[in-house]
Tab-separated table of C-alpha atoms and ligand atoms in Angstrom:
chain	number	residue	atom	x	y	z
X	1144	MET	CA	-3.799	19.077	-4.220
X	1145	ALA	CA	-3.670	16.794	-7.247
X	1146	ARG	CA	-2.488	13.988	-5.004
X	1147	LEU	CA	-5.307	14.595	-2.552
X	1148	MET	CA	-7.824	14.570	-5.376
X	1149	ALA	CA	-6.428	11.293	-6.651
X	1150	VAL	CA	-6.854	9.783	-3.205
X	1151	LEU	CA	-10.398	11.083	-2.894
X	1152	VAL	CA	-11.367	9.721	-6.289
X	1153	ALA	CA	-9.860	6.363	-5.360
X	1154	ALA	CA	-11.760	6.341	-2.076
X	1155	LEU	CA	-15.024	7.132	-3.822
X	1156	ALA	CA	-14.383	4.380	-6.337
X	1157	LEU	CA	-13.816	1.892	-3.527
X	1158	VAL	CA	-16.952	2.995	-1.721
X	1159	GLY	CA	-18.826	2.409	-4.957
X	1160	LEU	CA	-17.530	-1.138	-5.093
X	1161	GLY	CA	-19.464	-2.306	-2.074
X	1162	VAL	CA	-18.660	-5.364	0.000
X	1163	GLY	CA	-18.809	-8.774	-1.611
X	1164	THR	CA	-20.223	-7.540	-4.886
X	1165	ALA	CA	-18.543	-7.636	-8.240
X	1166	SER	CA	-20.266	-4.776	-10.029
X	1167	ALA	CA	-17.896	-2.779	-12.201
X	1168	ALA	CA	-16.987	0.507	-10.539
X	1169	ALA	CA	-15.059	3.405	-12.031
X	1170	PRO	CA	-11.353	2.624	-11.824
X	1171	PRO	CA	-9.303	4.588	-9.294
X	1172	ALA	CA	-7.277	7.623	-10.320
X	1173	TRP	CA	-3.738	7.098	-11.533
X	1174	PRO	CA	-1.182	8.159	-8.940
X	1175	LEU	CA	1.232	11.004	-9.616
X	1176	VAL	CA	4.796	9.729	-9.455
X	1177	ASP	CA	7.398	12.440	-9.251
X	1178	SER	CA	11.055	13.071	-8.500
X	1179	GLY	CA	12.007	11.860	-5.011
X	1180	ASP	CA	9.120	9.383	-4.705
X	1181	THR	CA	9.793	5.781	-3.718
X	1182	GLY	CA	7.845	2.536	-3.629
X	1183	PRO	CA	6.025	0.080	-5.853
X	1184	GLU	CA	4.378	2.755	-8.001
X	1185	VAL	CA	7.863	3.985	-8.877
X	1186	ALA	CA	9.060	0.443	-9.542
X	1187	SER	CA	6.152	-0.156	-11.897
X	1188	ALA	CA	6.793	3.114	-13.740
X	1189	GLN	CA	10.447	2.159	-14.080
X	1190	TYR	CA	9.698	-1.332	-15.401
X	1191	LEU	CA	7.204	0.133	-17.866
X	1192	LEU	CA	9.757	2.718	-19.017
X	1193	ARG	CA	12.184	-0.185	-19.508
X	1194	ALA	CA	9.506	-2.026	-21.477
X	1195	HIS	CA	9.535	1.004	-23.800
X	1196	GLY	CA	13.316	0.823	-24.160
X	1197	ALA	CA	14.602	3.081	-21.360
X	1198	GLN	CA	17.992	1.981	-20.051
X	1199	ILE	CA	17.314	2.552	-16.353
X	1200	THR	CA	17.586	0.482	-13.211
X	1201	ALA	CA	14.265	-0.325	-11.529
X	1202	ASP	CA	15.226	0.434	-7.926
X	1203	SER	CA	11.881	1.883	-6.722
X	1204	ILE	CA	13.472	5.323	-6.293
X	1205	PHE	CA	12.459	8.149	-8.654
X	1206	GLY	CA	15.896	9.705	-9.229
X	1207	PRO	CA	17.404	11.823	-12.005
X	1208	GLN	CA	17.743	8.908	-14.453
X	1209	THR	CA	14.085	7.961	-14.078
X	1210	GLN	CA	13.071	11.589	-14.481
X	1211	ALA	CA	15.182	11.913	-17.660
X	1212	ALA	CA	13.705	8.669	-19.023
X	1213	THR	CA	10.203	9.929	-18.232
X	1214	LYS	CA	10.840	13.192	-20.088
X	1215	ALA	CA	12.263	11.348	-23.094
X	1216	PHE	CA	9.243	9.041	-23.162
X	1217	GLN	CA	6.829	11.961	-22.867
X	1218	THR	CA	8.559	13.801	-25.711
X	1219	ALA	CA	8.440	10.683	-27.901
X	1220	GLN	CA	4.711	10.325	-27.167
X	1221	GLY	CA	3.902	13.971	-27.880
X	1222	LEU	CA	3.125	14.693	-24.233
X	1223	ASP	CA	4.193	17.656	-22.122
X	1224	ALA	CA	7.674	16.632	-20.942
X	1225	ASP	CA	7.279	17.567	-17.263
X	1226	GLY	CA	9.007	14.446	-15.937
X	1227	ILE	CA	6.011	13.525	-13.767
X	1228	VAL	CA	4.239	10.221	-14.382
X	1229	GLY	CA	0.573	11.236	-14.229
X	1230	PRO	CA	-2.653	10.069	-15.927
X	1231	LEU	CA	-1.662	10.843	-19.532
X	1232	THR	CA	1.773	9.283	-19.148
X	1233	TRP	CA	0.498	6.156	-17.372
X	1234	ALA	CA	-2.053	5.654	-20.152
X	1235	LYS	CA	0.771	5.594	-22.719
X	1236	LEU	CA	3.162	3.613	-20.521
X	1237	VAL	CA	1.016	0.595	-19.695
X	1238	VAL	CA	1.416	-2.413	-21.940
X	1239	GLN	CA	-1.247	-5.080	-22.360
X	1240	VAL	CA	0.093	-8.446	-21.146
X	1241	ASP	CA	-1.400	-11.917	-20.739
X	1242	SER	CA	-0.386	-15.505	-20.007
X	1243	GLY	CA	2.866	-16.493	-21.654
X	1244	ALA	CA	4.247	-12.953	-21.866
X	1245	ARG	CA	7.738	-12.184	-20.618
X	1246	GLY	CA	9.660	-9.063	-19.816
X	1247	ASP	CA	9.612	-5.799	-17.925
X	1248	ALA	CA	5.908	-5.054	-18.387
X	1249	VAL	CA	5.123	-8.403	-16.739
X	1250	THR	CA	7.483	-7.543	-13.882
X	1251	ALA	CA	5.679	-4.207	-13.454
X	1252	ALA	CA	2.331	-5.987	-13.176
X	1253	GLN	CA	3.761	-8.539	-10.755
X	1254	HIS	CA	5.073	-5.777	-8.457
X	1255	GLN	CA	1.561	-4.370	-8.261
X	1256	LEU	CA	0.010	-7.793	-7.629
X	1257	VAL	CA	2.436	-8.247	-4.730
X	1258	ARG	CA	1.393	-4.823	-3.418
X	1259	HIS	CA	-2.203	-6.043	-3.481
X	1260	GLY	CA	-1.311	-9.048	-1.349
X	1261	TYR	CA	-0.591	-11.802	-3.851
X	1262	ALA	CA	2.351	-14.065	-3.056
X	1263	LEU	CA	4.280	-13.882	-6.317
X	1264	THR	CA	7.868	-13.545	-7.384
X	1265	ALA	CA	8.312	-10.582	-9.714
X	1266	ASP	CA	10.350	-12.536	-12.254
X	1267	GLY	CA	8.956	-11.157	-15.502
X	1268	VAL	CA	7.428	-14.489	-16.517
X	1269	PHE	CA	3.620	-14.527	-16.860
X	1270	GLY	CA	2.997	-18.086	-15.674
X	1271	THR	CA	0.044	-19.831	-14.066
X	1272	GLY	CA	0.579	-18.181	-10.665
X	1273	THR	CA	0.474	-14.708	-12.175
X	1274	ALA	CA	-2.522	-15.679	-14.314
X	1275	SER	CA	-4.548	-16.863	-11.336
X	1276	ALA	CA	-3.578	-13.769	-9.315
X	1277	VAL	CA	-4.707	-11.463	-12.135
X	1278	THR	CA	-7.958	-13.372	-12.578
X	1279	ASP	CA	-8.688	-13.190	-8.846
X	1280	PHE	CA	-7.790	-9.493	-8.696
X	1281	LYS	CA	-10.025	-8.666	-11.676
X	1282	THR	CA	-12.909	-10.673	-10.232
X	1283	LYS	CA	-12.665	-8.736	-6.959
X	1284	HIS	CA	-12.870	-5.476	-8.885
X	1285	GLY	CA	-15.822	-6.400	-11.050
X	1286	LEU	CA	-13.771	-6.920	-14.204
X	1287	ALA	CA	-13.941	-9.851	-16.617
X	1288	ALA	CA	-12.468	-12.934	-14.928
X	1289	THR	CA	-9.561	-13.410	-17.314
X	1290	SER	CA	-5.797	-13.142	-17.012
X	1291	LEU	CA	-5.590	-10.287	-19.531
X	1292	VAL	CA	-3.971	-7.196	-18.024
X	1293	ASP	CA	-5.524	-4.466	-20.134
X	1294	ALA	CA	-5.554	-0.690	-19.552
X	1295	THR	CA	-8.396	-0.842	-17.018
X	1296	THR	CA	-6.711	-3.638	-15.095
X	1297	TRP	CA	-3.511	-1.618	-14.997
X	1298	GLN	CA	-5.422	1.340	-13.608
X	1299	TRP	CA	-6.862	-0.792	-10.809
X	1300	LEU	CA	-3.470	-2.360	-10.150
X	1301	ILE	CA	-1.502	0.891	-10.010
X	1302	GLY	CA	-4.175	3.270	-8.692
X	1303	GLY	CA	-5.994	0.925	-6.359
X	1304	THR	CA	-5.505	0.774	-2.605
X	1305	PRO	CA	-4.650	-2.716	-1.376
X	1306	THR	CA	-7.491	-3.188	1.051
X	1307	VAL	CA	-10.006	-5.835	2.002
X	1308	ASN	CA	-13.454	-4.515	2.874
X	1309	GLY	CA	-11.969	-1.101	3.671
X	1310	TRP	CA	-9.188	-2.417	5.917
X	1311	SER	CA	-5.460	-2.699	5.336
X	1312	LEU	CA	-2.653	-4.230	7.309
X	1313	PRO	CA	-0.456	-1.546	8.915
X	1314	LEU	CA	2.492	-2.867	6.876
X	1315	PRO	CA	2.800	-4.334	3.382
X	1316	ARG	CA	1.501	-7.878	3.547
X	1317	THR	CA	4.841	-9.185	2.367
X	1318	ALA	CA	6.688	-7.530	5.285
X	1319	LEU	CA	5.776	-10.134	7.914
X	1320	PRO	CA	4.276	-13.613	8.165
X	1321	ARG	CA	0.876	-14.071	9.806
X	1322	SER	CA	2.504	-15.437	12.954
X	1323	GLU	CA	3.887	-11.993	13.823
X	1324	TYR	CA	0.392	-10.525	14.132
X	1325	ASP	CA	-0.621	-12.499	17.204
X	1326	ASP	CA	2.328	-11.820	19.501
X	1327	PRO	CA	1.670	-10.277	22.935
X	1328	HIS	CA	3.106	-6.880	23.816
X	1329	HIS	CA	5.707	-6.353	26.530
X	1330	ASP	CA	3.739	-4.181	28.918
X	1331	TYR	CA	0.223	-3.052	27.908
X	1332	PRO	CA	-2.266	-3.936	25.147
X	1333	ALA	CA	-0.609	-3.143	21.791
X	1334	ILE	CA	1.729	-4.997	19.410
X	1335	ASP	CA	5.337	-4.570	18.308
X	1336	LEU	CA	5.827	-5.615	14.690
X	1337	PRO	CA	9.453	-6.495	13.946
X	1338	VAL	CA	10.402	-4.776	10.699
X	1339	GLY	CA	13.524	-2.902	9.691
X	1340	THR	CA	13.809	0.847	9.290
X	1341	GLY	CA	12.172	2.232	6.163
X	1342	THR	CA	9.269	-0.218	5.866
X	1343	ARG	CA	6.060	1.433	4.663
X	1344	ALA	CA	3.531	2.043	7.457
X	1345	LEU	CA	-0.032	2.037	6.114
X	1346	ALA	CA	-3.308	3.397	7.431
X	1347	VAL	CA	-5.423	0.430	8.565
X	1348	THR	CA	-8.640	2.268	7.815
X	1349	ALA	CA	-9.863	5.585	6.477
X	1350	GLY	CA	-9.661	8.419	8.978
X	1351	THR	CA	-7.967	11.640	9.970
X	1352	ALA	CA	-4.247	11.763	10.635
X	1353	SER	CA	-2.575	13.494	13.536
X	1354	LEU	CA	1.090	13.539	14.449
X	1355	VAL	CA	2.894	12.607	17.656
X	1356	ASN	CA	6.387	13.821	18.509
X	1357	ASP	CA	7.484	12.859	22.005
X	1358	SER	CA	10.144	10.886	23.868
X	1359	SER	CA	7.939	7.804	24.226
X	1360	CYS	CA	6.332	7.294	20.799
X	1361	GLY	CA	9.070	9.196	18.983
X	1362	LYS	CA	7.815	10.207	15.574
X	1363	GLY	CA	4.281	8.853	15.523
X	1364	VAL	CA	1.107	9.008	13.458
X	1365	VAL	CA	-2.412	8.531	14.782
X	1366	VAL	CA	-5.292	7.717	12.455
X	1367	THR	CA	-8.618	8.550	14.104
X	1368	ALA	CA	-11.774	6.953	12.742
X	1369	ALA	CA	-15.185	6.794	14.430
X	1370	GLY	CA	-13.690	7.694	17.791
X	1371	VAL	CA	-11.014	4.998	17.601
X	1372	ARG	CA	-7.326	5.942	17.532
X	1373	TYR	CA	-4.920	3.717	15.591
X	1374	ILE	CA	-1.448	4.590	16.819
X	1375	TYR	CA	1.866	4.142	14.981
X	1376	CYS	CA	5.089	4.805	16.921
X	1377	HIS	CA	8.866	4.934	16.449
X	1378	LEU	CA	8.700	6.000	12.784
X	1379	SER	CA	11.794	7.255	11.004
X	1380	GLN	CA	9.602	9.553	8.915
X	1381	GLN	CA	6.011	10.818	8.982
X	1382	VAL	CA	4.603	11.362	5.492
X	1383	VAL	CA	1.120	12.687	6.239
X	1384	ALA	CA	0.189	16.143	7.445
X	1385	ALA	CA	-1.679	16.721	10.695
X	1386	GLY	CA	-5.381	16.852	9.885
X	1387	ALA	CA	-5.042	15.073	6.547
X	1388	ALA	CA	-7.748	12.629	5.489
X	1389	VAL	CA	-6.232	9.215	4.792
X	1390	THR	CA	-7.656	6.139	3.120
X	1391	ALA	CA	-7.076	2.525	4.100
X	1392	GLY	CA	-3.724	1.360	2.821
X	1393	GLN	CA	-2.360	4.872	2.405
X	1394	LEU	CA	1.287	5.408	3.277
X	1395	VAL	CA	1.469	7.364	6.557
X	1396	GLY	CA	5.152	6.968	7.387
X	1397	TYR	CA	8.247	4.801	7.346
X	1398	THR	CA	9.195	2.560	10.245
X	1399	GLY	CA	12.204	3.285	12.427
X	1400	SER	CA	13.345	3.391	16.016
X	1401	THR	CA	12.632	6.914	17.274
X	1402	GLY	CA	11.474	7.586	20.827
X	1403	ASN	CA	11.633	4.932	23.552
X	1404	SER	CA	12.673	2.022	21.343
X	1405	THR	CA	15.478	-0.524	21.543
X	1406	GLY	CA	15.553	-1.276	17.812
X	1407	PRO	CA	13.625	-0.787	14.566
X	1408	HIS	CA	10.010	-1.981	14.731
X	1409	LEU	CA	6.488	-0.681	14.330
X	1410	HIS	CA	4.584	-0.220	17.575
X	1411	PHE	CA	0.873	-0.365	16.726
X	1412	GLY	CA	-1.868	0.332	19.233
X	1413	ILE	CA	-5.622	0.864	19.325
X	1414	LYS	CA	-7.138	3.252	21.858
X	1415	ILE	CA	-10.688	4.301	22.596
X	1416	GLY	CA	-10.577	7.184	25.027
X	1417	SER	CA	-7.799	6.281	27.455
X	1418	THR	CA	-8.346	2.531	27.118
X	1419	SER	CA	-5.886	0.417	25.124
X	1420	HIS	CA	-7.387	-2.489	23.183
X	1421	CYS	CA	-5.543	-5.567	21.908
X	1422	PRO	CA	-4.976	-5.172	18.142
X	1423	GLN	CA	-4.057	-8.815	17.518
X	1424	ARG	CA	-7.495	-10.168	16.521
X	1425	LEU	CA	-8.172	-7.168	14.302
X	1426	LEU	CA	-4.839	-7.583	12.503
X	1427	LEU	CA	-5.234	-11.339	12.072
X	1428	ALA	CA	-8.705	-10.848	10.554
X	1429	ILE	CA	-7.351	-8.286	8.104
X	1430	TYR	CA	-4.472	-10.618	7.282
X	1431	ASP	CA	-6.992	-13.365	6.577
X	1432	GLY	CA	-9.087	-11.076	4.355
X	1433	GLN	CA	-12.030	-11.049	6.740
X	1434	ASN	CA	-13.995	-8.213	8.277
X	1435	PRO	CA	-12.263	-7.443	11.570
X	1436	PRO	CA	-14.160	-7.346	14.876
X	1437	ALA	CA	-15.364	-3.937	16.065
X	1438	PRO	CA	-12.453	-2.219	17.846
X	1439	SER	CA	-14.651	-1.657	20.913
X	1440	SER	CA	-15.114	-5.437	21.192
X	1441	LEU	CA	-11.368	-6.108	21.291
X	1442	PRO	CA	-10.058	-7.245	24.678
X	1443	THR	CA	-8.354	-4.778	26.995
X	1444	SER	CA	-6.155	-7.368	28.701
X	1445	GLY	CA	-4.594	-10.726	27.920
X	1446	CYS	CA	-2.354	-9.584	25.071
X	1447	SER	CA	0.489	-8.296	27.216
X	1448	TYR	CA	2.820	-9.686	29.831
R	1146	LIG	ZN1	5.514	-1.297	21.725
């Protein structure tokens, strides 16, 4: 429930942001990062624990060492040592950084900037590329247009959903180049995105999740929004419950090769009723940071062979 609340608060904060405006909105909720979790939130927690002296490896997997380091940090800070990185722990963990800084806290910030679509190397050096990414990110979220990563910036970086105008790519932006989002499909309107097993599959827009388990799609997730079904197939793992509300950019599963598949990839389709629409133009617009065309206006032929 706490996780769901965090998502809802984040969604409300994003709604409050509006399109194309830069008015300061309430920052999104901090995520809860717990034993067994994986991904960039875990990596950032690990780098921040390292910045506070923890001798752990930042491998993006919340294992026993990370949990022990979290408990030790919480004890040292006078917090309840539950081993879960939640709002109180994040607030103590984040370290203010700015141009010229070096070290693990910078790496943590860079991992989040990459998650939000910035092409950076997470090298722990706060150079001009990182500075311009931070300034752009803060501007987009109605914060002062500086390179200072303060507590509020951290909260937007770590809690925020990487979306543009309420849309997200179905994969992390760094997973594939733009040129992969315009390829035709092999038999009917859809797209096959060539990524290895275990890549994060993300909701392209806010909607309601349902699950597919059959010999064709394999383990699949469908996000339904305004009568449009966004279909994800061949997952190795589904990580949303049937009926769950999801927000754009939310993790819905991990890619794989289940069902009728010859190798790991993400099959992504858009259906309205029984009609398949070509997702290519929608995905390219999202990639380019533009409002995508209405799904109903997407072609129903010409993107397959
Ligand atoms: Zn396919």
